[in-house]
Coordinates of C-alpha atoms and ligand atoms in Angstrom, one line a residue:
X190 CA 45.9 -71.9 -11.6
X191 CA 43.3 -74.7 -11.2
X192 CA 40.0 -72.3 -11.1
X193 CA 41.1 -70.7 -14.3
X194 CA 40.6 -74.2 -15.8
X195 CA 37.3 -75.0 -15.1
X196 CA 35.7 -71.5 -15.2
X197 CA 37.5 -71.5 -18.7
X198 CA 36.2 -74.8 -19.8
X199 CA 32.6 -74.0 -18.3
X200 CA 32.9 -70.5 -20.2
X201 CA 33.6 -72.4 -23.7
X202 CA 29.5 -72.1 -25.2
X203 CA 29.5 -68.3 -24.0
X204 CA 32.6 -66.8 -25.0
X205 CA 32.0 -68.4 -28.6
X206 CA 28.2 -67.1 -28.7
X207 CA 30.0 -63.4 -28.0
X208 CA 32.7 -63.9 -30.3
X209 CA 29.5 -64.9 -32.5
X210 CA 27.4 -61.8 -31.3
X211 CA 30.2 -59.4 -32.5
X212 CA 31.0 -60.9 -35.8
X213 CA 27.0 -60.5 -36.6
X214 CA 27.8 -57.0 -36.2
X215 CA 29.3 -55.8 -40.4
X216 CA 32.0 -52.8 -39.4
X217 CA 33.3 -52.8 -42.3
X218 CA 35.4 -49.6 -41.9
X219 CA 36.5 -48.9 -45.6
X220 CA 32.4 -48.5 -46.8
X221 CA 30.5 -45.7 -45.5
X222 CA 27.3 -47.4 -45.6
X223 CA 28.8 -49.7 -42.9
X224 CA 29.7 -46.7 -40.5
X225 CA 26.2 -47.1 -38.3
X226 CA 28.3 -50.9 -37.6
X227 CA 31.4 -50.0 -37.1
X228 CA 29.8 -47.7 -34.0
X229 CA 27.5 -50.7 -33.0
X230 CA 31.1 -52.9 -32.7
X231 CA 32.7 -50.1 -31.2
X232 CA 29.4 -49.7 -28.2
X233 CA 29.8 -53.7 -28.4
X234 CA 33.3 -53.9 -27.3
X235 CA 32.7 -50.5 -24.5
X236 CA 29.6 -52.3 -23.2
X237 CA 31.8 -56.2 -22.6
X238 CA 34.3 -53.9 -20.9
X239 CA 32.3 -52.1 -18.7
X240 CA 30.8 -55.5 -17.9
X241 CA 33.8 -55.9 -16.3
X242 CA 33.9 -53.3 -14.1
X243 CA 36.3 -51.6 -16.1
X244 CA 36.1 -47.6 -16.6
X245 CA 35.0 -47.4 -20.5
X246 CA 35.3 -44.0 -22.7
X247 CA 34.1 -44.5 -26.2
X248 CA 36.0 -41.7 -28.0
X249 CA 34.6 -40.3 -31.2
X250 CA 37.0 -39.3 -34.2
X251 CA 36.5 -37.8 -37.4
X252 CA 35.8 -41.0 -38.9
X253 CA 35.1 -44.3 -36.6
X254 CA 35.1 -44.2 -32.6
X255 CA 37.7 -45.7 -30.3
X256 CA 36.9 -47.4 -27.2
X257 CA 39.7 -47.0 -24.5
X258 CA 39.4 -48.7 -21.1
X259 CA 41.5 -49.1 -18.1
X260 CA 41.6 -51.8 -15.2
X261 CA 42.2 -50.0 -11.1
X262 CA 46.1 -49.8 -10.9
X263 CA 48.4 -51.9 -9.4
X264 CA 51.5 -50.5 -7.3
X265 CA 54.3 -51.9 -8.1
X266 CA 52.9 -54.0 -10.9
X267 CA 53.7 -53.5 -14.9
X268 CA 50.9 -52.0 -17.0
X269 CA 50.1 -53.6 -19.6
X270 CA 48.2 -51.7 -22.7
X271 CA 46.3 -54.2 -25.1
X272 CA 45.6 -53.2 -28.4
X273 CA 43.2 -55.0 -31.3
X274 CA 40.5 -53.4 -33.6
X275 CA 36.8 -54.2 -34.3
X276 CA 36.7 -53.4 -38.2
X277 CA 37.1 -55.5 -40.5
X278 CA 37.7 -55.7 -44.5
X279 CA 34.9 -55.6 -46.9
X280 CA 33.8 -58.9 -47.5
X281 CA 33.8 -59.3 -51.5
X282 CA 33.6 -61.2 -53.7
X283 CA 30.5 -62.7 -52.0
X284 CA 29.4 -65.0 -53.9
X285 CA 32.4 -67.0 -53.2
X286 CA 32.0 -67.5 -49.2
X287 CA 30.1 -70.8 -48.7
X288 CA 28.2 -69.5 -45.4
X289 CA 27.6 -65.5 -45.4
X290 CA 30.2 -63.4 -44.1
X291 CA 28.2 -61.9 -41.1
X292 CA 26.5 -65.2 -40.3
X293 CA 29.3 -66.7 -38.1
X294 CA 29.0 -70.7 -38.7
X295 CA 30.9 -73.6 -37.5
X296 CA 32.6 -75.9 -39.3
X297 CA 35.0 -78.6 -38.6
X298 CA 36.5 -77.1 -35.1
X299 CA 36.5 -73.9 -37.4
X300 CA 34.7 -70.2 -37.3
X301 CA 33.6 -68.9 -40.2
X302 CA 33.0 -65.3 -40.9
X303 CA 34.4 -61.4 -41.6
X304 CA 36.5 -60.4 -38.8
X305 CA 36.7 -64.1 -37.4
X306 CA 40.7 -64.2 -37.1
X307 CA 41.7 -60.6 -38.3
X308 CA 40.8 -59.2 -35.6
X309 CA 37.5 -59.8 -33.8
X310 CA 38.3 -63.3 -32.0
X311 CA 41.9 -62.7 -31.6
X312 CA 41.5 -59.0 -29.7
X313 CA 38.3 -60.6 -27.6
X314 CA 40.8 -63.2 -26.1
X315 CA 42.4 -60.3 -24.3
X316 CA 38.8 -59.2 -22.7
X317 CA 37.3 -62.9 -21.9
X318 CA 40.9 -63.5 -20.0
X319 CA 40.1 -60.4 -18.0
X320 CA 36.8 -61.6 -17.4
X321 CA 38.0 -64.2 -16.0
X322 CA 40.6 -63.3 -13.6
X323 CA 37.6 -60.5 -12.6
X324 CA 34.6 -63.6 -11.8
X325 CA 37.4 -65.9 -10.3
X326 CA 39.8 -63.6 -8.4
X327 CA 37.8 -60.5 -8.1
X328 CA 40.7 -58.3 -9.6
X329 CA 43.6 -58.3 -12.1
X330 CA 47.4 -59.1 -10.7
X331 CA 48.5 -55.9 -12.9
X332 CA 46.7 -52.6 -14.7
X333 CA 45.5 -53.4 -18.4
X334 CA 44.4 -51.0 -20.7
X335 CA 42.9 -51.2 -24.0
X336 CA 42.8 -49.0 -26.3
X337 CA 40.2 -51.0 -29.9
X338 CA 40.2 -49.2 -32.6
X339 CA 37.7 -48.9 -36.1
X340 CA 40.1 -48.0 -38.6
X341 CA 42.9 -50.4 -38.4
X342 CA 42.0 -51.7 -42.1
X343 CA 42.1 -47.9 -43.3
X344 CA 45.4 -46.9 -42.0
X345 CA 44.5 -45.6 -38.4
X346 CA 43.8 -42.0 -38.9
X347 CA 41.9 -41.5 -36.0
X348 CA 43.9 -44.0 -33.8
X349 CA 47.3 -41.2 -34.6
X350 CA 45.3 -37.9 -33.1
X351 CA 43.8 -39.8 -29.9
X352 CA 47.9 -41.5 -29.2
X353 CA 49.2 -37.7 -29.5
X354 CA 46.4 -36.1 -27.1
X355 CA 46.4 -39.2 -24.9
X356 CA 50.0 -40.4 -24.3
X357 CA 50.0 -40.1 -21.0
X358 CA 47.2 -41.6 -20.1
X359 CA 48.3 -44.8 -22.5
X360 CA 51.5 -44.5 -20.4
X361 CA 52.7 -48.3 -20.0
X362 CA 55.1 -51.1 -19.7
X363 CA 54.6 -53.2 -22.8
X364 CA 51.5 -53.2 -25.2
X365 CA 50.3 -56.6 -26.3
X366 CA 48.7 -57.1 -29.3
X367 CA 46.6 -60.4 -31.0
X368 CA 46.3 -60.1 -34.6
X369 CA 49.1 -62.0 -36.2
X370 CA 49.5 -65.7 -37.0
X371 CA 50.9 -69.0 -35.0
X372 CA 53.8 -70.6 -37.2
X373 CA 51.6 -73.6 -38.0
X374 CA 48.5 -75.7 -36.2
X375 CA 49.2 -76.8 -32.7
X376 CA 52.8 -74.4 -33.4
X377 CA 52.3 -71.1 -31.3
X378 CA 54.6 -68.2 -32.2
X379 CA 55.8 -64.8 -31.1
X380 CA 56.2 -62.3 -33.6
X381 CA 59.4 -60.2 -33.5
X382 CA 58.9 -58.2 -36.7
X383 CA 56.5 -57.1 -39.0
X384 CA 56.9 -55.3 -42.2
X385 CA 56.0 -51.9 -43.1
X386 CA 53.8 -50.4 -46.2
X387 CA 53.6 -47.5 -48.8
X388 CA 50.6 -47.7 -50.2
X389 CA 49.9 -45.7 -53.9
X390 CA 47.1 -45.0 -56.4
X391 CA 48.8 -44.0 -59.8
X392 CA 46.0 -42.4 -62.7
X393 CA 47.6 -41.9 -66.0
X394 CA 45.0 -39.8 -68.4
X395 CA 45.5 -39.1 -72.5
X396 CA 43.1 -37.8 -74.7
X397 CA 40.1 -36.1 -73.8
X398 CA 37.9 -38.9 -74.4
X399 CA 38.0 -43.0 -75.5
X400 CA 39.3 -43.2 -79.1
X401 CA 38.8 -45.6 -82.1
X402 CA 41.7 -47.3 -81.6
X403 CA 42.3 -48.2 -85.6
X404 CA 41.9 -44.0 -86.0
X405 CA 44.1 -43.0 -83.6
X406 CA 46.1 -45.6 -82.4
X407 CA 49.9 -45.5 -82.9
X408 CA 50.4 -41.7 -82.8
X409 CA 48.9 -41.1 -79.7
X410 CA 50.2 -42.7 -75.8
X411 CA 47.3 -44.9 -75.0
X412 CA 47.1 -44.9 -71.0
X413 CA 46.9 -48.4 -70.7
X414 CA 50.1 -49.3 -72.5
X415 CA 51.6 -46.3 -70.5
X416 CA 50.7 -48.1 -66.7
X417 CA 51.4 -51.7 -67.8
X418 CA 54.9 -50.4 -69.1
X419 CA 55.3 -48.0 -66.0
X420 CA 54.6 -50.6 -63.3
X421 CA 56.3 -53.7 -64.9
X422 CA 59.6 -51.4 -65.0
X423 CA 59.1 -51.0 -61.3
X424 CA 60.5 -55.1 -60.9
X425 CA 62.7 -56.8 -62.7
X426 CA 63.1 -60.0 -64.0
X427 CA 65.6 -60.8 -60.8
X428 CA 62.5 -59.5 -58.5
X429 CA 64.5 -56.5 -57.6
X430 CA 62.7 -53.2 -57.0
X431 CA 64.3 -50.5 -59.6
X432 CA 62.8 -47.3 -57.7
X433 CA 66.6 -45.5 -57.0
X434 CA 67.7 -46.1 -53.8
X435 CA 65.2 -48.0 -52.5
X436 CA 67.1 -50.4 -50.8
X437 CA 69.7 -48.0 -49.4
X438 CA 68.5 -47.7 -46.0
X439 CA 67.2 -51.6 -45.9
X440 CA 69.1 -53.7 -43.4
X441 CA 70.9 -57.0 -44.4
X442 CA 69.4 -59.9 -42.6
X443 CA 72.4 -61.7 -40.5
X444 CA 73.7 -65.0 -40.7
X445 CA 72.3 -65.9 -37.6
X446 CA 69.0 -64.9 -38.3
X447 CA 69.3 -66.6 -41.7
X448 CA 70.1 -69.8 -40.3
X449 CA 66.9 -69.4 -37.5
X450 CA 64.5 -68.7 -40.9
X451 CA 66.3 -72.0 -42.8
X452 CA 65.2 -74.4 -39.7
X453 CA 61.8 -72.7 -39.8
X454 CA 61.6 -73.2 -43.2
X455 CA 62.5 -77.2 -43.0
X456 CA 58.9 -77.3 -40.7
X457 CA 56.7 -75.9 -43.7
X458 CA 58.5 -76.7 -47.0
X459 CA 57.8 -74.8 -49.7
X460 CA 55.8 -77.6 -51.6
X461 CA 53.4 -77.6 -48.5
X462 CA 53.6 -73.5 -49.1
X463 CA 52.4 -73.9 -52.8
X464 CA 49.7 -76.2 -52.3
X465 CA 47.9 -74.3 -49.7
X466 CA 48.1 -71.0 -51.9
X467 CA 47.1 -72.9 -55.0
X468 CA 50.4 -72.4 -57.3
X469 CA 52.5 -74.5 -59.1
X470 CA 55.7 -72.7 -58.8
X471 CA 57.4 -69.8 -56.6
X472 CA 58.9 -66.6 -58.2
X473 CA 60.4 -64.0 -55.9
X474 CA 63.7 -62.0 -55.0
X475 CA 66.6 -63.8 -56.3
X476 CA 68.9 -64.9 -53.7
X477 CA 66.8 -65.5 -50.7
X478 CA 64.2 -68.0 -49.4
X479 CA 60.8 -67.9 -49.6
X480 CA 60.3 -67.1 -45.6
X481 CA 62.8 -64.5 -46.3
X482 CA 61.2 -63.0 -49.1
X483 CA 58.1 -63.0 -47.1
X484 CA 59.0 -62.1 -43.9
X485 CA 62.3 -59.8 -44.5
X486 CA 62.6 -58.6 -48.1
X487 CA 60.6 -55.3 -49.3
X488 CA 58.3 -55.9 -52.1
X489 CA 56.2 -54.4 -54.8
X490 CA 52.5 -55.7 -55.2
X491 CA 50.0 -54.0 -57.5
X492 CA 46.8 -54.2 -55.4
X493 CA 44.2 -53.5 -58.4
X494 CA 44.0 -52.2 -61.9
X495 CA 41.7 -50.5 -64.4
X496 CA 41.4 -49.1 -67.5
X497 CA 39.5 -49.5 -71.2
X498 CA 36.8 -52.3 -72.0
X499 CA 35.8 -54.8 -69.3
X500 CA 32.5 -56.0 -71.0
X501 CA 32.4 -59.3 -73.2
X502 CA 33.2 -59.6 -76.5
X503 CA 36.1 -56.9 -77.7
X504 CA 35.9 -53.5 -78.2
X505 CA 39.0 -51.8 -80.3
X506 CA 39.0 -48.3 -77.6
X507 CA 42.0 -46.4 -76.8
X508 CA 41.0 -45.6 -73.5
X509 CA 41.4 -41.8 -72.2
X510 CA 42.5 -43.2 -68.4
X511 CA 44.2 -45.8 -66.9
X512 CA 45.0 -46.3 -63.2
X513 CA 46.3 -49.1 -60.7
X514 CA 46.6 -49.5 -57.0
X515 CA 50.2 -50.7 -56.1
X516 CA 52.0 -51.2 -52.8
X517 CA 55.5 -51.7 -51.3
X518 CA 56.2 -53.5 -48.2
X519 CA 59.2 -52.7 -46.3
X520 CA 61.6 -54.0 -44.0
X521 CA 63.0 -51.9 -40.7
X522 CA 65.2 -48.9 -41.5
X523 CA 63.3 -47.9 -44.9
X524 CA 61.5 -44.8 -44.9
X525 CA 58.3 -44.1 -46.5
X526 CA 58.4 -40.8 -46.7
X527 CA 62.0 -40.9 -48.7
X528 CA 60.9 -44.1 -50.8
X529 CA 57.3 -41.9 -51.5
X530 CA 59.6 -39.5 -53.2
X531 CA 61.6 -41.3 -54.8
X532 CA 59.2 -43.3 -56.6
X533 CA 57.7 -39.7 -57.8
X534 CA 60.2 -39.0 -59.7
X535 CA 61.0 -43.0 -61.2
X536 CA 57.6 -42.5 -62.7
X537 CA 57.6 -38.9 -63.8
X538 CA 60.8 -39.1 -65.6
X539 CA 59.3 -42.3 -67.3
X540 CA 55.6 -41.0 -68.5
X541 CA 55.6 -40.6 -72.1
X542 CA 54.5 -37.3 -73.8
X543 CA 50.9 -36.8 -73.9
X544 CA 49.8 -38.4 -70.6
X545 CA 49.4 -36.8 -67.1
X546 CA 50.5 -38.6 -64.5
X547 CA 48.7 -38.4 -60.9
X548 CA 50.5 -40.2 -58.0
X549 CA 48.5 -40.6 -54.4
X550 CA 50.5 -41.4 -51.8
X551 CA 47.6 -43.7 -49.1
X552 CA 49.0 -44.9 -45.8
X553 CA 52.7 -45.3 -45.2
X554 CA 54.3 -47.2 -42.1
X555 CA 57.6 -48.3 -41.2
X556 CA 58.4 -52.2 -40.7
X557 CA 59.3 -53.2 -37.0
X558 CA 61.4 -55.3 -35.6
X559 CA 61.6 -55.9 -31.4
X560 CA 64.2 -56.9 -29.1
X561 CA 63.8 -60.4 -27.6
X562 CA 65.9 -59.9 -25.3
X563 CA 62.8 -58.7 -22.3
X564 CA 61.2 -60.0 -19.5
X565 CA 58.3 -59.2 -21.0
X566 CA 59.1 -61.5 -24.2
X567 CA 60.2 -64.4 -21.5
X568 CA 56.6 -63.8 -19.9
X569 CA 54.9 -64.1 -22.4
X570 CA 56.7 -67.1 -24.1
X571 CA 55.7 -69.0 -20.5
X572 CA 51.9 -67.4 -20.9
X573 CA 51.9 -69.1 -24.3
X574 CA 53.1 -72.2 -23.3
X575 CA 50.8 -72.8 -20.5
X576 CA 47.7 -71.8 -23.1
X577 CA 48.8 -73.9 -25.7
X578 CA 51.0 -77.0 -24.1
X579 CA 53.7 -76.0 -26.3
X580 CA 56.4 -73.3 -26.2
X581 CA 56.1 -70.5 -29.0
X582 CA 58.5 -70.2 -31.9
X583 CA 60.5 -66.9 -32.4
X584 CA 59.0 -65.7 -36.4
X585 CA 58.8 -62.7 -38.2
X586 CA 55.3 -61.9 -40.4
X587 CA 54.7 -59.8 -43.8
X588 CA 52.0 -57.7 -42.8
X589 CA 51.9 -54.4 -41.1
X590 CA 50.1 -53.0 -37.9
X591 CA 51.5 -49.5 -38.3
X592 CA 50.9 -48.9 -35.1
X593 CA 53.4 -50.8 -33.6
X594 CA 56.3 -48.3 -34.5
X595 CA 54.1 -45.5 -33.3
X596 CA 53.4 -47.0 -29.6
X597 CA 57.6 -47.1 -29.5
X598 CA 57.9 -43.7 -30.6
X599 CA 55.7 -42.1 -28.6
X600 CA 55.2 -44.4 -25.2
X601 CA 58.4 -45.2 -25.7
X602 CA 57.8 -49.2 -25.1
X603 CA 58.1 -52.5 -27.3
X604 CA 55.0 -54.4 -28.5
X605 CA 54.2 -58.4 -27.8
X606 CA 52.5 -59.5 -31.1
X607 CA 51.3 -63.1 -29.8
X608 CA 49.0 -64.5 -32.9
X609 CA 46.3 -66.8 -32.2
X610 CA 45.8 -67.2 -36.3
X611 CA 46.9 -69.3 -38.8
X612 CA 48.4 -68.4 -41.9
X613 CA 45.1 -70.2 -43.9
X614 CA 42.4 -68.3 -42.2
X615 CA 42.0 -66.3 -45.5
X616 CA 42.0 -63.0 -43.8
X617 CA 41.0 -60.2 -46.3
X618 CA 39.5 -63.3 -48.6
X619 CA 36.7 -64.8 -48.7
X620 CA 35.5 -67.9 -46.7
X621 CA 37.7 -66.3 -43.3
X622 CA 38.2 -68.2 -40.2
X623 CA 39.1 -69.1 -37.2
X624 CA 40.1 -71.9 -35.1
X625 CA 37.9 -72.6 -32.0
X626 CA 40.4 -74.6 -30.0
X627 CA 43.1 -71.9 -30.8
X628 CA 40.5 -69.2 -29.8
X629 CA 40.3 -71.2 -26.3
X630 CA 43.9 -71.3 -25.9
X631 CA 44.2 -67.9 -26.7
X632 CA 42.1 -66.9 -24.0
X633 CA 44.3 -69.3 -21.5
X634 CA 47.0 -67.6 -22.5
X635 CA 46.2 -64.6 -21.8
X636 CA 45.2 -65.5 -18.3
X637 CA 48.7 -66.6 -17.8
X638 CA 50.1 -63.6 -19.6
X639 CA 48.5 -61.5 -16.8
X640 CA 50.2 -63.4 -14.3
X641 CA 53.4 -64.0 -15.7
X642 CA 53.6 -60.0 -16.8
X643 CA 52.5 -58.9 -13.4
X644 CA 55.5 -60.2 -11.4
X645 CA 58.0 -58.4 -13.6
X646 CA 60.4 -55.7 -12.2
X647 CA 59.5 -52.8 -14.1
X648 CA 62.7 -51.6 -16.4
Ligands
LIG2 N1 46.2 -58.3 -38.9 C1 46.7 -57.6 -40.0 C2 48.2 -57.5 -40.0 C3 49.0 -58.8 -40.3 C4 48.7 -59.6 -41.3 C5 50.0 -59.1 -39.5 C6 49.4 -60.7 -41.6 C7 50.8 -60.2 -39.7 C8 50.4 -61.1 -40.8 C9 46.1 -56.2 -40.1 O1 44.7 -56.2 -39.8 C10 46.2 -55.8 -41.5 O2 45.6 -56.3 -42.4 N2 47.1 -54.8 -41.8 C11 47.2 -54.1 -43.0 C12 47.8 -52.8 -42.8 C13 47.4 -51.7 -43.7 C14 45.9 -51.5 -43.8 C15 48.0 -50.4 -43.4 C16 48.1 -54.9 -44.0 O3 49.0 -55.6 -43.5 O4 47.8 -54.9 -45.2
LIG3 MN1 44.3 -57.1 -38.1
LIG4 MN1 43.6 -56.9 -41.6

C-alpha cells in the first residue's frame, strides 16, 4: 500500500503536534479538580473522530464521559471495536520531571509528558490510521468502533454501566487495544495475557487519640506495629503469599510455555533488568524466573503507607491510626471476589486486641489470558510486521486492563493487545515517554491491521 507511505510520512509534523495538543490537555481522572480536563480530552478525542466523518456520541457517566464512535458498516467484513482511554495518572512527585508533565517536549527521538505512552499516543495510533485510510481511500476496508474511556486509571466504573446498556451496539469481531508494551526497542510484541488486580485500603485505629509513647507504650497495641506486623505476615521469606487458599484456583504455567518465557528471558537478561530499574539484586517467588514472576505469578505489593510522625527530628507518639494501601496481582483462574474474602478473615483473625480493623475492598479484575490460535492474532502479527519491519514476539505483561475479561464476557470475543510502548517509558512515574518512531510505526500498523483484519472470514 504505496499511498499509505507517503501520506504517512507527509503526515509525521501533524500527527505529532495532535498527539501534542492532547497531552496539553491534564485529565487526570483520579483528582477532582482535573474533571473540567478530563471532559476537554474526552470533546478532544469526539471532535478528531467526527473529523473523520465518523458518527461521535459523547456519553456522560456518573463520573467522566465516554466517547463512542462507529465507522459505516461493511457487509461481509469483520468489525473491529478499538478500545484506549484519555486519562491519565496524577503526575507527582513533580518536582522530579525534568520538562513539566503537560508541556509535551521532545527529546532524543522521545516524547515527554503525562499520558505520552499510557495511553494518549498509543490509543491515537488507532484514530490517525483511520484518518488515513479515510483521506487516501475515502472509506475503511471493515467497520471500526471505538469506544475511549476517562476512568481507565480508576477502575472503569463508568466504562461497566455503558458495556451492559450498550452490548449490542459494541457487538463485534475482535476488540483491539494499544496500551501495553513492545518486548524491547525495535522488538514489537503481541500480548497474550495480562494479569489481574485486587486492590485494598486496610486502617487499623487504637486509642482515642496519639499517646506519649514512654506513658503508654507497651500495654497498649500501637497501630503502627499492628499494620507493619499484619502486612509483612501476608509474604513470606520464600515470596509466597500466606492469605489461605490463595493459590488454589491459580493455574500452573506449562512446560512449554516455560521454555517460550526462558528464550525471552536470554534477549533481556536480568542484569540488563536491574540496571534499568536501578537495583542491585532481585528478590521474588522462589522457584521461578523473573519474567515469570512478573508476567505469570500473583503478587502482593503494598502501594502506600501512613501512620505517626512524618516531620523532622523524632517525636516518641504512639499513634491512634495506621493504614496502608496494598494490592495483589493475579494470574487467570483466581477470583477476586473469593481472594477479597479470604484475605478478610487472614487479617481479622490476626488483629490484636484493642485495634479495629477497617478493610476496603477498591477495584478487583481477573488476569486474562487469549487464545493465539485466531485469524485475527495471524492478522495482526502481519499488520505488525509491515508497521515495524519486524515480526512481533508472543509475551505476556504484569499489568491489568480489567476490561479485557469483561469485553469476553459480555461481547463474547477475544482482545488484540498490540503495545506500541516500551517497558522504560515510566508510565505512572515521573519523567513519562514515548518513542516517536514507535508512535509512527504504530500508526502504520494499524493501517495494515485494517487491511489484514478486514479480509478475515468471520468465525
Ligand atoms: N496501560 C496500563 C496497563 C498495563 C501496564 C498493561 C503495564 C501492561 C503493562 C493501564 O493503564 C493501567 O495502568 N492499568 C492499571 C489497572 C488498575 C487501575 C485497575 C494497572 O495495571 O495498575
Ligand atoms: Mn493504560
Ligand atoms: Mn495506566
Amino acid at each position: 500500500m504505496p499511498e499509505f507511505d507517503v501520506y504517512l510520512e507527509d503526515r509525521r509534523q501533524q500527527f505529532e503536534e495532535d498527539l501534542c495538543e492532547l497531552l496539553r490537555i491534564p485529565s487526570v481522572s483520579a483528582d477532582r479538580r482535573y474533571a473540567a480536563d478530563v471532559r476537554r480530552a474526552a470533546e478532544w478525542v469526539a471532535n478528531q473522530l467526527a473529523a473523520l466523518g465518523l458518527h461521535v456520541e459523547t456519553i456522560e457517566t456518573e463520573r467522566h464521559p465516554i466517547v463512542y464512535a462507529e465507522s459505516p458498516p461493511v457487509p461481509g467484513a469483520p468489525v473491529a471495536l478499538v478500545y484506549g482511554h484519555f486519562d491519565v495518572q496524577p503526575p507527582d512527585p513533580l518536582d522530579e520531571w525534568i520538562s513539566p508533565p503537560f508541556e509535551p517536549t521532545r527529546r532524543e527521538g522521545n516524547l515527554y509528558a503525562r499520558g505520552a505512552t499510557d495511553d494518549k499516543g498509543q490509543m491515537l495510533t488507532h484514530l490517525k490510521s483511520v484518518q488515513a485510510w479515510i483521506e487516501t481511500q475515502g472509506k475503511l476496508p471493515l467497520q471500526v468502533k471505538f469506544v475511549i474511556e476517562g476512568e481507565e486509571e480508576v477502575g472503569s466504573r463508568s466504562l461497566y454501566t455503558f458495556l451492559d446498556e450498550h452490548h449490542d451496539r459494541l457487538a463485534c469481531d475482535t476488540v483491539v487495544i494499544s496500551d501495553t508494551s513492545m518486548f524491547g526497542p525495535d522488538q514489537p510484541a503481541i500480548t497474550y495475557g495480562l494479569r489481574g488486580i485486587a486492590y485494598f485500603e486496610l486502617r487499623l485505629t487504637g486509642p482515642k487519640q496519639d499517646l506519649h509513647s514512654g506513658t503508654f507504650g507497651g500495654a497498649v497495641a500501637n497501630p503502627a506495629n499492628a499494620l507493619a506486623k499484619l502486612l509483612a505476615g501476608l509474604v513470606n521469606e520464600r515470596g509466597q503469599i500466606q492469605v489461605p487458599g490463595f493459590y488454589d484456583d491459580v493455574l500452573p504455567l506449562t512446560d512449554q510455555e516455560r521454555r517460550q518465557f526462558a528464550e525471552l528471558q536470554k534477549r533481556v537478561g536480568d542484569a540488563d533488568f536491574m540496571r534499568q530499574i536501578g537495583v542491585e539484586g532481585l528478590k521474588g517467588e522462589e522457584g521461578y524466573t523473573s519474567l515469570e514472576q512478573r508476567w505469570a505469578r500473583p503478587t502482593c505489593d503494598i502501594n502506600g503507607l501512613w501512620s505517626g510522625y512524618q516531620g523532622e527530628g523524632a517525636k516518641t507518639v504512639l499513634p491512634a491510626k495506621a493504614g496502608a494501601k496494598f494490592s495483589f496481582r493475579l494470574v487467570p483462574n483466581q477470583d477476586p471476589k473469593k481472594i477479597t474474602a479470604s484475605l478478610q478473615a487472614f487479617l481479622k483473625e490476626r488483629c490484636p486486641p484493642g485495634i479495629k480493623m477497617e478493610l476496603i475492598s477498591f477495584h478487583g479484575a481477573p488476569g486474562v489470558v487469549v487464545p493465539l490460535e485466531s485469524p485475527y492474532v495471524s492478522a495482526a502479527a502481519r499488520a505488525i510486521e509491515q508497521g515495524f519491519g519486524r515480526a512481533p514476539v508472543f509475551i505476556r505483561e504484569g499489568g491489568s486492563i480489567p476490561v479485557v475479561s469483561t469485553f469476553h464476557e459480555k461481547l463474547g470475543v477475544d482482545t488484540l493487545l498490540l503495545g506500541w510502548g516500551q517497558n522504560d517509558d515510566n508510565t505512572h512515574s515521573p519523567n513519562e515517554k514515548f518513542c516517536l518512531a514507535d508512535y509512527h510505526k504504530g500508526i502504520k500498523a494499524s493501517a495494515h491491521l485494517w487491511q489484514e483484519l478486514s479480509v478475515v472470514s468471520r468465525q
